[in-house]
PDB file of C-alpha atoms in Angstrom:
ATOM      1  CA  MET X   1     137.863  66.575  76.406  1.00 50.00           C
ATOM      2  CA  ALA X   2     135.074  66.470  79.279  1.00 51.00           C
ATOM      3  CA  SER X   3     137.494  67.162  81.990  1.00 48.00           C
ATOM      4  CA  ARG X   4     138.974  70.048  80.165  1.00 48.00           C
ATOM      5  CA  SER X   5     135.852  71.737  79.805  1.00 49.00           C
ATOM      6  CA  ILE X   6     135.094  71.091  83.464  1.00 47.00           C
ATOM      7  CA  PHE X   7     138.426  72.686  84.183  1.00 46.00           C
ATOM      8  CA  GLN X   8     137.394  75.504  82.048  1.00 48.00           C
ATOM      9  CA  LEU X   9     133.992  76.198  83.602  1.00 46.00           C
ATOM     10  CA  GLN X  10     135.759  76.183  87.088  1.00 50.00           C
ATOM     11  CA  VAL X  11     138.174  78.854  86.071  1.00 41.00           C
ATOM     12  CA  PHE X  12     135.236  80.709  84.429  1.00 45.00           C
ATOM     13  CA  LEU X  13     133.541  80.600  87.805  1.00 45.00           C
ATOM     14  CA  ILE X  14     136.352  81.507  89.916  1.00 44.00           C
ATOM     15  CA  PHE X  15     136.917  84.713  87.428  1.00 43.00           C
ATOM     16  CA  ALA X  16     133.330  85.411  87.773  1.00 45.00           C
ATOM     17  CA  LEU X  17     133.246  84.989  91.404  1.00 46.00           C
ATOM     18  CA  ALA X  18     136.265  87.157  91.849  1.00 40.00           C
ATOM     19  CA  THR X  19     134.499  90.111  90.108  1.00 40.00           C
ATOM     20  CA  THR X  20     131.025  89.570  91.787  1.00 43.00           C
ATOM     21  CA  ALA X  21     131.497  88.151  95.189  1.00 46.00           C
ATOM     22  CA  PHE X  22     133.297  91.072  96.640  1.00 50.00           C
ATOM     23  CA  SER X  23     131.064  93.688  95.382  1.00 56.00           C
ATOM     24  CA  SER X  24     129.924  96.339  98.153  1.00 68.00           C
ATOM     25  CA  VAL X  25     127.119  97.421  95.892  1.00 85.00           C
ATOM     26  CA  LEU X  26     123.622  95.677  95.232  1.00 95.00           C
ATOM     27  CA  SER X  27     122.789  95.156  91.719  1.00 97.00           C
ATOM     28  CA  PRO X  28     119.602  93.154  90.241  1.00 97.00           C
ATOM     29  CA  TYR X  29     122.144  91.789  87.739  1.00 97.00           C
ATOM     30  CA  TYR X  30     124.615  90.590  90.606  1.00 97.00           C
ATOM     31  CA  TYR X  31     123.962  86.809  89.232  1.00 97.00           C
ATOM     32  CA  GLU X  32     123.795  87.303  85.559  1.00 95.00           C
ATOM     33  CA  LYS X  33     127.444  86.271  84.832  1.00 93.00           C
ATOM     34  CA  VAL X  34     128.126  83.820  87.424  1.00 94.00           C
ATOM     35  CA  CYS X  35     125.171  81.999  87.585  1.00 97.00           C
ATOM     36  CA  PRO X  36     122.152  83.226  84.962  1.00 97.00           C
ATOM     37  CA  LYS X  37     119.841  80.283  85.880  1.00 97.00           C
ATOM     38  CA  ALA X  38     119.826  81.049  89.515  1.00 98.00           C
ATOM     39  CA  LEU X  39     116.562  83.382  89.557  1.00 98.00           C
ATOM     40  CA  PRO X  40     114.670  81.244  87.055  1.00 98.00           C
ATOM     41  CA  THR X  41     115.173  78.375  89.480  1.00 98.00           C
ATOM     42  CA  ILE X  42     113.875  80.210  92.233  1.00 98.00           C
ATOM     43  CA  LYS X  43     110.905  81.468  90.627  1.00 98.00           C
ATOM     44  CA  ARG X  44     110.039  77.992  89.294  1.00 98.00           C
ATOM     45  CA  ILE X  45     110.177  76.375  92.969  1.00 98.00           C
ATOM     46  CA  VAL X  46     108.122  79.509  94.398  1.00 98.00           C
ATOM     47  CA  GLU X  47     105.539  79.298  91.842  1.00 98.00           C
ATOM     48  CA  ALA X  48     104.991  75.278  92.362  1.00 98.00           C
ATOM     49  CA  ALA X  49     105.142  76.194  96.641  1.00 98.00           C
ATOM     50  CA  VAL X  50     102.585  78.689  96.064  1.00 97.00           C
ATOM     51  CA  TYR X  51     100.413  76.657  93.765  1.00 96.00           C
ATOM     52  CA  LYS X  52     100.325  73.831  96.194  1.00 97.00           C
ATOM     53  CA  GLU X  53      99.334  75.980  98.856  1.00 95.00           C
ATOM     54  CA  ARG X  54      98.459  79.651  98.299  1.00 93.00           C
ATOM     55  CA  ARG X  55      99.144  80.447 101.946  1.00 94.00           C
ATOM     56  CA  MET X  56     102.717  79.793 101.569  1.00 96.00           C
ATOM     57  CA  GLY X  57     103.009  83.293  99.435  1.00 96.00           C
ATOM     58  CA  GLY X  58     101.957  85.312 102.302  1.00 95.00           C
ATOM     59  CA  SER X  59     104.536  82.980 104.700  1.00 96.00           C
ATOM     60  CA  LEU X  60     107.631  83.621 102.306  1.00 98.00           C
ATOM     61  CA  LEU X  61     106.984  87.364 102.117  1.00 97.00           C
ATOM     62  CA  ARG X  62     106.737  87.626 106.115  1.00 96.00           C
ATOM     63  CA  LEU X  63     109.801  85.676 106.285  1.00 98.00           C
ATOM     64  CA  HIS X  64     111.870  88.409 104.388  1.00 98.00           C
ATOM     65  CA  PHE X  65     110.191  90.944 106.532  1.00 97.00           C
ATOM     66  CA  HIS X  66     111.063  89.353 109.798  1.00 97.00           C
ATOM     67  CA  ASP X  67     114.447  88.959 108.502  1.00 98.00           C
ATOM     68  CA  CYS X  68     115.376  92.298 107.482  1.00 98.00           C
ATOM     69  CA  PHE X  69     113.990  93.986 110.713  1.00 98.00           C
ATOM     70  CA  VAL X  70     116.252  91.953 112.856  1.00 97.00           C
ATOM     71  CA  GLN X  71     120.231  92.733 112.244  1.00 96.00           C
ATOM     72  CA  GLY X  72     118.931  93.652 108.440  1.00 97.00           C
ATOM     73  CA  CYS X  73     118.649  91.259 105.481  1.00 98.00           C
ATOM     74  CA  ASP X  74     121.232  88.976 106.423  1.00 98.00           C
ATOM     75  CA  ALA X  75     119.115  85.564 106.595  1.00 98.00           C
ATOM     76  CA  SER X  76     119.807  85.257 110.413  1.00 98.00           C
ATOM     77  CA  ILE X  77     116.199  84.412 110.763  1.00 98.00           C
ATOM     78  CA  LEU X  78     116.964  80.938 108.897  1.00 98.00           C
ATOM     79  CA  LEU X  79     119.622  79.786 111.496  1.00 98.00           C
ATOM     80  CA  ASP X  80     118.837  77.148 113.838  1.00 97.00           C
ATOM     81  CA  ALA X  81     119.495  76.932 117.479  1.00 96.00           C
ATOM     82  CA  THR X  82     123.083  75.823 118.533  1.00 96.00           C
ATOM     83  CA  SER X  83     125.517  76.348 121.298  1.00 94.00           C
ATOM     84  CA  THR X  84     126.794  79.568 119.769  1.00 94.00           C
ATOM     85  CA  ILE X  85     123.437  80.614 117.867  1.00 95.00           C
ATOM     86  CA  ASP X  86     120.444  81.974 119.891  1.00 95.00           C
ATOM     87  CA  SER X  87     117.748  81.171 117.204  1.00 97.00           C
ATOM     88  CA  GLU X  88     115.700  83.905 115.950  1.00 97.00           C
ATOM     89  CA  LYS X  89     113.031  81.272 115.191  1.00 97.00           C
ATOM     90  CA  ASN X  90     112.474  80.909 118.963  1.00 96.00           C
ATOM     91  CA  ALA X  91     111.733  84.793 119.247  1.00 95.00           C
ATOM     92  CA  HIS X  92     108.044  85.320 120.597  1.00 92.00           C
ATOM     93  CA  PRO X  93     107.083  87.077 117.148  1.00 92.00           C
ATOM     94  CA  ASN X  94     108.489  84.018 115.309  1.00 92.00           C
ATOM     95  CA  LEU X  95     107.914  80.789 117.571  1.00 89.00           C
ATOM     96  CA  ASN X  96     105.443  78.367 116.003  1.00 85.00           C
ATOM     97  CA  SER X  97     104.489  81.245 113.673  1.00 87.00           C
ATOM     98  CA  VAL X  98     107.131  81.881 111.007  1.00 94.00           C
ATOM     99  CA  ARG X  99     107.240  79.300 108.458  1.00 96.00           C
ATOM    100  CA  GLY X 100     108.274  78.310 104.761  1.00 97.00           C
ATOM    101  CA  PHE X 101     111.856  77.131 106.159  1.00 98.00           C
ATOM    102  CA  GLU X 102     111.485  73.883 103.960  1.00 98.00           C
ATOM    103  CA  VAL X 103     110.841  76.027 100.772  1.00 98.00           C
ATOM    104  CA  ILE X 104     113.716  77.755 101.266  1.00 98.00           C
ATOM    105  CA  ASP X 105     115.685  74.742 102.017  1.00 98.00           C
ATOM    106  CA  GLN X 106     114.549  73.333  98.530  1.00 98.00           C
ATOM    107  CA  ILE X 107     115.306  76.729  96.580  1.00 98.00           C
ATOM    108  CA  LYS X 108     118.979  76.917  98.245  1.00 98.00           C
ATOM    109  CA  LYS X 109     119.660  72.863  97.194  1.00 98.00           C
ATOM    110  CA  GLU X 110     118.200  73.369  93.677  1.00 98.00           C
ATOM    111  CA  VAL X 111     119.950  76.784  93.078  1.00 98.00           C
ATOM    112  CA  ASP X 112     123.443  75.614  94.166  1.00 98.00           C
ATOM    113  CA  LYS X 113     123.110  72.417  92.105  1.00 97.00           C
ATOM    114  CA  ILE X 114     122.305  74.503  88.737  1.00 97.00           C
ATOM    115  CA  CYS X 115     125.158  77.071  89.778  1.00 97.00           C
ATOM    116  CA  GLY X 116     127.612  74.238  90.633  1.00 95.00           C
ATOM    117  CA  CYS X 117     128.638  75.599  93.943  1.00 93.00           C
ATOM    118  CA  PRO X 118     127.221  77.852  96.486  1.00 96.00           C
ATOM    119  CA  VAL X 119     127.095  81.404  94.989  1.00 96.00           C
ATOM    120  CA  VAL X 120     123.510  82.561  95.838  1.00 98.00           C
ATOM    121  CA  SER X 121     123.024  83.680  99.506  1.00 98.00           C
ATOM    122  CA  CYS X 122     120.291  82.612 101.588  1.00 98.00           C
ATOM    123  CA  ALA X 123     119.600  86.323 102.193  1.00 98.00           C
ATOM    124  CA  ASP X 124     119.021  87.054  98.343  1.00 98.00           C
ATOM    125  CA  ILE X 125     116.922  83.811  98.172  1.00 98.00           C
ATOM    126  CA  LEU X 126     114.639  85.330 100.861  1.00 98.00           C
ATOM    127  CA  ALA X 127     114.335  88.634  98.928  1.00 98.00           C
ATOM    128  CA  VAL X 128     113.717  87.087  95.597  1.00 98.00           C
ATOM    129  CA  ALA X 129     111.233  84.560  96.941  1.00 98.00           C
ATOM    130  CA  ALA X 130     109.398  87.354  98.560  1.00 98.00           C
ATOM    131  CA  ARG X 131     109.118  89.095  95.219  1.00 98.00           C
ATOM    132  CA  ASP X 132     108.179  85.826  93.467  1.00 98.00           C
ATOM    133  CA  SER X 133     105.565  85.169  95.785  1.00 98.00           C
ATOM    134  CA  VAL X 134     103.805  88.518  95.515  1.00 97.00           C
ATOM    135  CA  VAL X 135     104.053  88.189  91.638  1.00 98.00           C
ATOM    136  CA  ALA X 136     102.587  84.484  91.933  1.00 97.00           C
ATOM    137  CA  LEU X 137      99.607  85.747  93.797  1.00 97.00           C
ATOM    138  CA  GLY X 138      98.732  88.749  91.314  1.00 96.00           C
ATOM    139  CA  GLY X 139     100.929  91.491  92.697  1.00 97.00           C
ATOM    140  CA  PRO X 140     103.482  93.888  91.161  1.00 97.00           C
ATOM    141  CA  SER X 141     107.048  92.763  90.061  1.00 97.00           C
ATOM    142  CA  TRP X 142     110.189  94.511  90.884  1.00 98.00           C
ATOM    143  CA  LYS X 143     113.952  94.247  90.344  1.00 97.00           C
ATOM    144  CA  VAL X 144     115.543  92.737  93.574  1.00 98.00           C
ATOM    145  CA  PRO X 145     118.752  94.258  94.053  1.00 98.00           C
ATOM    146  CA  LEU X 146     121.379  91.334  94.803  1.00 98.00           C
ATOM    147  CA  GLY X 147     124.588  90.561  96.312  1.00 97.00           C
ATOM    148  CA  ARG X 148     123.786  90.213  99.964  1.00 98.00           C
ATOM    149  CA  ARG X 149     125.864  88.039 101.994  1.00 98.00           C
ATOM    150  CA  ASP X 150     124.616  85.791 105.009  1.00 98.00           C
ATOM    151  CA  SER X 151     125.344  86.544 108.553  1.00 98.00           C
ATOM    152  CA  THR X 152     127.296  84.208 110.897  1.00 97.00           C
ATOM    153  CA  THR X 153     125.250  85.397 114.116  1.00 97.00           C
ATOM    154  CA  ALA X 154     121.553  85.762 114.938  1.00 97.00           C
ATOM    155  CA  SER X 155     119.792  87.595 117.750  1.00 97.00           C
ATOM    156  CA  ARG X 156     116.541  86.244 119.360  1.00 97.00           C
ATOM    157  CA  ASN X 157     116.677  89.255 121.737  1.00 97.00           C
ATOM    158  CA  LEU X 158     116.764  91.642 118.558  1.00 97.00           C
ATOM    159  CA  ALA X 159     113.871  89.655 117.387  1.00 97.00           C
ATOM    160  CA  ASN X 160     111.848  90.130 120.255  1.00 96.00           C
ATOM    161  CA  SER X 161     112.269  93.880 120.557  1.00 96.00           C
ATOM    162  CA  ASN X 162     112.488  94.929 116.880  1.00 97.00           C
ATOM    163  CA  LEU X 163     109.500  92.928 115.513  1.00 96.00           C
ATOM    164  CA  PRO X 164     106.516  95.124 115.811  1.00 95.00           C
ATOM    165  CA  PRO X 165     103.883  93.232 117.958  1.00 92.00           C
ATOM    166  CA  ALA X 166     100.269  92.961 116.767  1.00 91.00           C
ATOM    167  CA  SER X 167      99.278  95.368 119.681  1.00 92.00           C
ATOM    168  CA  MET X 168     101.173  98.395 118.419  1.00 95.00           C
ATOM    169  CA  ASP X 169      99.428 101.735 117.914  1.00 96.00           C
ATOM    170  CA  LEU X 170     100.482 104.223 115.180  1.00 98.00           C
ATOM    171  CA  PRO X 171     102.994 106.342 117.206  1.00 98.00           C
ATOM    172  CA  ALA X 172     104.975 103.014 118.020  1.00 98.00           C
ATOM    173  CA  LEU X 173     104.688 101.542 114.613  1.00 98.00           C
ATOM    174  CA  ILE X 174     105.830 104.912 113.177  1.00 98.00           C
ATOM    175  CA  LYS X 175     108.831 104.945 115.706  1.00 98.00           C
ATOM    176  CA  ASN X 176     109.597 101.189 114.962  1.00 98.00           C
ATOM    177  CA  PHE X 177     109.727 101.732 111.185  1.00 98.00           C
ATOM    178  CA  LYS X 178     111.623 104.907 111.487  1.00 97.00           C
ATOM    179  CA  ASN X 179     114.318 103.038 113.321  1.00 97.00           C
ATOM    180  CA  GLN X 180     114.817 100.604 110.239  1.00 97.00           C
ATOM    181  CA  GLY X 181     115.525 103.912 108.101  1.00 97.00           C
ATOM    182  CA  LEU X 182     111.560 103.521 106.553  1.00 98.00           C
ATOM    183  CA  ASN X 183     108.919 106.294 106.792  1.00 98.00           C
ATOM    184  CA  GLU X 184     105.156 106.259 107.171  1.00 98.00           C
ATOM    185  CA  ARG X 185     104.343 105.814 103.471  1.00 98.00           C
ATOM    186  CA  ASP X 186     106.582 102.498 103.880  1.00 98.00           C
ATOM    187  CA  LEU X 187     105.071 101.658 106.804  1.00 98.00           C
ATOM    188  CA  VAL X 188     101.564 101.611 105.304  1.00 98.00           C
ATOM    189  CA  ALA X 189     102.630  99.937 102.007  1.00 98.00           C
ATOM    190  CA  LEU X 190     104.519  97.230 103.602  1.00 98.00           C
ATOM    191  CA  SER X 191     101.523  96.578 106.014  1.00 97.00           C
ATOM    192  CA  GLY X 192      99.629  96.069 102.943  1.00 96.00           C
ATOM    193  CA  GLY X 193     101.302  92.819 102.617  1.00 96.00           C
ATOM    194  CA  HIS X 194      98.929  91.717 104.934  1.00 94.00           C
ATOM    195  CA  THR X 195      96.602  91.428 101.826  1.00 92.00           C
ATOM    196  CA  LEU X 196      98.069  88.050 101.884  1.00 92.00           C
ATOM    197  CA  GLY X 197      98.088  85.234 104.363  1.00 87.00           C
ATOM    198  CA  PHE X 198      96.707  84.539 107.855  1.00 87.00           C
ATOM    199  CA  SER X 199      96.988  85.300 111.653  1.00 89.00           C
ATOM    200  CA  GLN X 200      97.070  83.088 114.207  1.00 90.00           C
ATOM    201  CA  CYS X 201      93.974  84.095 116.730  1.00 88.00           C
ATOM    202  CA  GLY X 202      96.389  84.986 119.947  1.00 86.00           C
ATOM    203  CA  PRO X 203      97.678  88.135 118.482  1.00 88.00           C
ATOM    204  CA  PHE X 204      94.058  89.605 117.851  1.00 93.00           C
ATOM    205  CA  LYS X 205      91.918  88.012 120.606  1.00 91.00           C
ATOM    206  CA  GLU X 206      92.035  90.977 122.755  1.00 92.00           C
ATOM    207  CA  ARG X 207      91.026  93.160 119.767  1.00 93.00           C
ATOM    208  CA  ILE X 208      88.013  90.975 118.934  1.00 92.00           C
ATOM    209  CA  TYR X 209      86.801  90.764 122.513  1.00 93.00           C
ATOM    210  CA  ASN X 210      87.456  93.956 123.837  1.00 91.00           C
ATOM    211  CA  GLY X 211      88.132  96.223 120.995  1.00 89.00           C
ATOM    212  CA  THR X 212      86.183  99.442 120.427  1.00 90.00           C
ATOM    213  CA  ASN X 213      87.581 100.619 117.207  1.00 92.00           C
ATOM    214  CA  ILE X 214      86.006  97.538 115.474  1.00 93.00           C
ATOM    215  CA  ASP X 215      83.031  96.534 113.261  1.00 91.00           C
ATOM    216  CA  SER X 216      80.691  94.517 115.451  1.00 93.00           C
ATOM    217  CA  ASP X 217      79.672  92.096 112.946  1.00 95.00           C
ATOM    218  CA  PHE X 218      83.214  91.528 111.879  1.00 93.00           C
ATOM    219  CA  ALA X 219      84.371  91.122 115.652  1.00 93.00           C
ATOM    220  CA  LYS X 220      81.050  88.432 115.953  1.00 94.00           C
ATOM    221  CA  GLU X 221      82.424  86.544 112.791  1.00 93.00           C
ATOM    222  CA  ARG X 222      85.929  86.026 114.004  1.00 93.00           C
ATOM    223  CA  ARG X 223      84.831  85.111 117.529  1.00 93.00           C
ATOM    224  CA  LYS X 224      83.278  81.874 115.646  1.00 92.00           C
ATOM    225  CA  THR X 225      86.777  80.740 114.904  1.00 92.00           C
ATOM    226  CA  CYS X 226      88.764  82.414 117.744  1.00 92.00           C
ATOM    227  CA  PRO X 227      87.386  81.490 121.264  1.00 92.00           C
ATOM    228  CA  ARG X 228      87.830  83.575 124.373  1.00 89.00           C
ATOM    229  CA  THR X 229      90.043  81.348 126.222  1.00 91.00           C
ATOM    230  CA  GLY X 230      92.218  78.498 124.298  1.00 88.00           C
ATOM    231  CA  GLY X 231      92.573  78.544 120.582  1.00 87.00           C
ATOM    232  CA  ASP X 232      95.370  80.699 120.362  1.00 87.00           C
ATOM    233  CA  THR X 233      96.917  78.852 117.012  1.00 89.00           C
ATOM    234  CA  LYS X 234      93.638  78.734 115.013  1.00 90.00           C
ATOM    235  CA  LEU X 235      94.073  80.478 112.033  1.00 88.00           C
ATOM    236  CA  SER X 236      91.943  83.696 110.528  1.00 88.00           C
ATOM    237  CA  PRO X 237      92.578  85.492 107.131  1.00 86.00           C
ATOM    238  CA  LEU X 238      94.202  88.749 107.169  1.00 89.00           C
ATOM    239  CA  ASP X 239      91.958  90.259 104.640  1.00 87.00           C
ATOM    240  CA  PRO X 240      88.929  88.553 102.819  1.00 87.00           C
ATOM    241  CA  THR X 241      90.925  87.496  99.840  1.00 88.00           C
ATOM    242  CA  PHE X 242      93.850  86.306 101.453  1.00 85.00           C
ATOM    243  CA  GLY X 243      95.040  84.463  98.427  1.00 88.00           C
ATOM    244  CA  ARG X 244      95.232  87.501  96.261  1.00 92.00           C
ATOM    245  CA  PHE X 245      97.239  90.598  96.315  1.00 93.00           C
ATOM    246  CA  ASP X 246      94.804  93.374  96.082  1.00 95.00           C
ATOM    247  CA  THR X 247      93.478  96.654  97.874  1.00 96.00           C
ATOM    248  CA  ALA X 248      90.790  94.586 100.091  1.00 96.00           C
ATOM    249  CA  TYR X 249      93.154  95.083 102.962  1.00 96.00           C
ATOM    250  CA  PHE X 250      92.768  98.851 102.950  1.00 98.00           C
ATOM    251  CA  SER X 251      89.234  98.986 101.931  1.00 97.00           C
ATOM    252  CA  ASN X 252      88.739  96.666 105.197  1.00 97.00           C
ATOM    253  CA  LEU X 253      90.562  99.142 107.579  1.00 98.00           C
ATOM    254  CA  ILE X 254      88.116 101.861 106.148  1.00 97.00           C
ATOM    255  CA  LYS X 255      85.294  99.543 107.533  1.00 97.00           C
ATOM    256  CA  LYS X 256      86.869  99.136 110.873  1.00 96.00           C
ATOM    257  CA  LYS X 257      87.515  95.656 109.926  1.00 95.00           C
ATOM    258  CA  GLY X 258      91.445  95.259 110.473  1.00 94.00           C
ATOM    259  CA  LEU X 259      92.052  92.090 111.752  1.00 93.00           C
ATOM    260  CA  LEU X 260      95.193  93.293 114.039  1.00 94.00           C
ATOM    261  CA  GLU X 261      95.313  96.399 116.417  1.00 94.00           C
ATOM    262  CA  SER X 262      98.348  97.127 114.241  1.00 96.00           C
ATOM    263  CA  ASP X 263      96.377  96.941 111.036  1.00 96.00           C
ATOM    264  CA  GLN X 264      93.449  99.274 112.445  1.00 97.00           C
ATOM    265  CA  ALA X 265      96.100 101.728 113.644  1.00 97.00           C
ATOM    266  CA  LEU X 266      96.732 102.876 110.183  1.00 98.00           C
ATOM    267  CA  PHE X 267      93.147 103.987 109.874  1.00 97.00           C
ATOM    268  CA  SER X 268      92.114 105.608 113.359  1.00 96.00           C
ATOM    269  CA  GLY X 269      92.171 109.345 112.975  1.00 96.00           C
ATOM    270  CA  GLY X 270      96.115 109.610 112.346  1.00 96.00           C
ATOM    271  CA  SER X 271      98.526 110.705 110.102  1.00 97.00           C
ATOM    272  CA  THR X 272      98.221 107.680 107.677  1.00 98.00           C
ATOM    273  CA  ASP X 273      94.585 107.845 107.168  1.00 98.00           C
ATOM    274  CA  LYS X 274      94.746 109.812 103.846  1.00 98.00           C
ATOM    275  CA  LEU X 275      97.147 107.211 102.456  1.00 98.00           C
ATOM    276  CA  VAL X 276      95.006 104.205 103.391  1.00 98.00           C
ATOM    277  CA  LYS X 277      92.243 105.763 101.689  1.00 98.00           C
ATOM    278  CA  THR X 278      94.114 106.332  98.444  1.00 98.00           C
ATOM    279  CA  TYR X 279      95.407 102.956  98.222  1.00 98.00           C
ATOM    280  CA  SER X 280      91.854 101.411  98.796  1.00 97.00           C
ATOM    281  CA  TYR X 281      90.948 102.900  95.633  1.00 97.00           C
ATOM    282  CA  ASN X 282      94.107 103.171  93.590  1.00 98.00           C
ATOM    283  CA  PRO X 283      95.807  99.924  93.248  1.00 97.00           C
ATOM    284  CA  LYS X 284      98.333 101.097  90.712  1.00 97.00           C
ATOM    285  CA  ALA X 285      99.292 103.624  93.344  1.00 98.00           C
ATOM    286  CA  PHE X 286      99.746 100.777  95.962  1.00 98.00           C
ATOM    287  CA  SER X 287     101.517  98.384  93.895  1.00 98.00           C
ATOM    288  CA  ALA X 288     104.004 101.091  92.949  1.00 98.00           C
ATOM    289  CA  ASP X 289     104.505 102.119  96.356  1.00 98.00           C
ATOM    290  CA  PHE X 290     104.854  98.665  97.876  1.00 98.00           C
ATOM    291  CA  ALA X 291     107.299  97.475  95.053  1.00 98.00           C
ATOM    292  CA  ASN X 292     109.649 100.437  96.107  1.00 98.00           C
ATOM    293  CA  SER X 293     109.280 100.166  99.863  1.00 98.00           C
ATOM    294  CA  MET X 294     110.145  96.417  99.473  1.00 98.00           C
ATOM    295  CA  ILE X 295     113.407  97.501  97.898  1.00 97.00           C
ATOM    296  CA  LYS X 296     114.092  99.896 100.402  1.00 97.00           C
ATOM    297  CA  MET X 297     113.278  97.385 103.066  1.00 98.00           C
ATOM    298  CA  GLY X 298     115.681  94.848 101.356  1.00 98.00           C
ATOM    299  CA  ASN X 299     118.450  97.162 101.700  1.00 97.00           C
ATOM    300  CA  ILE X 300     118.450  97.342 105.333  1.00 97.00           C
ATOM    301  CA  LYS X 301     121.832  96.787 106.946  1.00 97.00           C
ATOM    302  CA  VAL X 302     123.149  94.595 104.329  1.00 98.00           C
ATOM    303  CA  LEU X 303     126.213  92.483 104.364  1.00 97.00           C
ATOM    304  CA  THR X 304     128.454  92.871 101.318  1.00 96.00           C
ATOM    305  CA  GLY X 305     131.958  92.717 100.204  1.00 93.00           C
ATOM    306  CA  LYS X 306     133.843  90.405 102.436  1.00 93.00           C
ATOM    307  CA  ARG X 307     131.504  90.374 105.263  1.00 96.00           C
ATOM    308  CA  GLY X 308     129.478  87.744 106.286  1.00 97.00           C
ATOM    309  CA  GLN X 309     129.474  84.655 103.994  1.00 97.00           C
ATOM    310  CA  ILE X 310     127.618  82.515 101.681  1.00 98.00           C
ATOM    311  CA  ARG X 311     126.040  79.532 103.653  1.00 98.00           C
ATOM    312  CA  SER X 312     125.999  76.292 102.196  1.00 97.00           C
ATOM    313  CA  ASN X 313     123.128  75.237 104.188  1.00 98.00           C
ATOM    314  CA  CYS X 314     120.903  78.220 105.121  1.00 98.00           C
ATOM    315  CA  ARG X 315     120.038  76.764 108.628  1.00 98.00           C
ATOM    316  CA  LYS X 316     124.021  76.478 109.579  1.00 97.00           C
ATOM    317  CA  VAL X 317     126.992  78.816 109.740  1.00 97.00           C
ATOM    318  CA  ASN X 318     129.815  77.520 107.535  1.00 96.00           C
ATOM    319  CA  HIS X 319     132.959  76.137 109.403  1.00 84.00           C
TER     320      HIS X 319
END
């Protein structure tokens, strides 16, 4: 009897996969039939990881962003280096900086176990984990369109050229986001993701010692944990409430207390000043725009249909 029901389950899975695995359009309901427990499983693991270490929420959000800006949202950032994979983990913006890979591994292992086989892509796991991290830290929720497939390639060179450095000025940031199909509103809203997490000292050292568009007391405070020489990996919070999704990031920009040059660039007499002001006093507007921009970013150059694959191990291409 048990073997018969296992056979029926396998037939059901094959049928369900046939109807979903090769869809070319993303849908929030993609896994509803093939594995309804997939999303609750991701949520449970993300919540536990964020509860254990609040910083992890910002780290998982950043993983999705750093994935999408290189080859699109295809989980290329998760691939380890091999003789044929020039891993994005070794790109300058990612090296010894992006983190959360172990949480993604744990999610993949548990989701594949509960679904019976690898049906949930690593790219979708990144997108859902980013949303669940934001929610866990008091931010908005949104329906994540699903059905991405995983890449079989990665590009360290593209990561080096596509990911915006902390020193970027506003015109360069606008251009960088426009190259990904994102506008100025997306730029400001998604930069608001810096309401969560930390930055290493290296990327903002120049700003706190030689910057002009910076509050002097704020610069002094940051110098205490970021010496002029050495200490490049020491951490500073990106906003005063780094473990809570709120609008303090934007209020800080108005006070010239943006940690990174690329943060402060959003409020420096340019075209984005007005939106920064709006978000600083209107959390609902920020939350709504952030959710919309996350959906938009999550759609960048996705692999669907028969393109790409569903990796069994997020760190390796299937062979």
